[in-house]
Amino acid sequence: TKYDVLKRLKKGGIVVINCSWSPEEVNQVLPAQFRRKLAELEAKVYFVNADKVAQVTGLGKTINMIMQAAFFRVMPTDLLPYDDVIRYLIEDIK
């Protein structure tokens, strides 16, 4: 399908989207078919402006660490404490 990014998403899954949209713009920008699929899957959707965070924190255009941190922040698990995640990511950045 056009939205293969959702192909492997399970019901109740988590989606973290990098964007600079305001909450008001989300419904205008995300296609209705994409939003419908998210709703059908009862997905938890989070938005982060990783580009802006990377710029402000001196990472340039490197957003992968920011997206990982965001994902681990919203992931419902005690597998790895969030403070440890941040510490490991900072060590990797250095």
XYZ file of C-alpha atoms in Angstrom:
94
model
C 0.000 0.000 0.000
C 0.894 3.637 -0.092
C 1.525 3.626 3.674
C 3.917 0.718 4.091
C 5.274 2.376 7.222
C 2.112 1.120 8.947
C 2.241 -2.356 7.405
C 3.871 -3.988 10.422
C 2.213 -1.811 13.059
C 0.165 -3.900 15.464
C -3.039 -2.863 17.186
C -2.210 -0.430 19.971
C 1.286 0.137 18.563
C 3.341 3.306 18.843
C 4.228 5.684 16.022
C 6.684 8.561 16.523
C 6.622 11.087 13.687
C 9.267 13.742 13.098
C 7.575 16.927 11.940
C 7.309 20.635 12.570
C 3.503 20.747 12.346
C 1.425 22.389 15.002
C -1.374 20.267 16.480
C -3.808 22.253 14.346
C -1.896 21.426 11.148
C -1.704 17.658 11.704
C -5.196 16.928 10.372
C -4.550 19.124 7.357
C -1.179 17.582 6.518
C -1.593 13.885 7.287
C -3.699 12.217 4.591
C -7.130 10.982 5.697
C -6.299 7.390 4.656
C -3.196 7.442 6.895
C -5.139 8.874 9.850
C -7.897 6.303 9.299
C -5.386 3.447 9.373
C -3.869 4.793 12.603
C -7.353 4.983 14.115
C -8.227 1.442 12.984
C -5.078 0.157 14.661
C -5.755 2.254 17.771
C -2.178 3.466 17.447
C -0.613 5.831 19.911
C 0.838 8.644 17.810
C 3.470 11.095 19.022
C 4.990 14.034 17.170
C 8.448 15.447 17.777
C 10.265 18.219 15.959
C 13.576 16.348 15.960
C 15.045 18.669 13.331
C 14.615 21.666 15.643
C 15.913 19.749 18.679
C 18.979 18.636 16.703
C 19.653 22.190 15.586
C 19.246 23.664 19.088
C 21.412 20.987 20.718
C 24.220 21.262 18.171
C 23.611 17.941 16.414
C 23.072 19.609 13.056
C 20.864 17.450 10.886
C 21.421 14.258 12.852
C 18.037 13.302 14.254
C 18.436 9.567 14.871
C 19.443 9.961 18.541
C 16.556 12.340 19.173
C 14.055 9.997 17.562
C 15.434 7.088 19.603
C 15.148 9.100 22.816
C 11.569 10.069 21.932
C 10.633 6.477 21.175
C 12.113 5.152 24.402
C 10.354 7.933 26.323
C 6.905 6.854 25.098
C 7.560 3.111 25.003
C 5.630 1.408 27.805
C 8.303 -0.876 29.197
C 10.613 -1.149 32.135
C 13.115 -3.015 30.002
C 15.574 -0.148 30.253
C 15.101 2.875 32.538
C 14.789 6.108 30.560
C 17.669 7.755 32.463
C 19.920 4.902 31.277
C 18.685 5.343 27.696
C 19.618 9.029 27.766
C 23.015 8.284 29.298
C 23.778 5.683 26.586
C 22.641 8.001 23.805
C 24.805 10.853 25.137
C 27.789 8.510 25.313
C 27.163 7.461 21.707
C 26.954 11.075 20.589
C 30.286 11.875 22.220
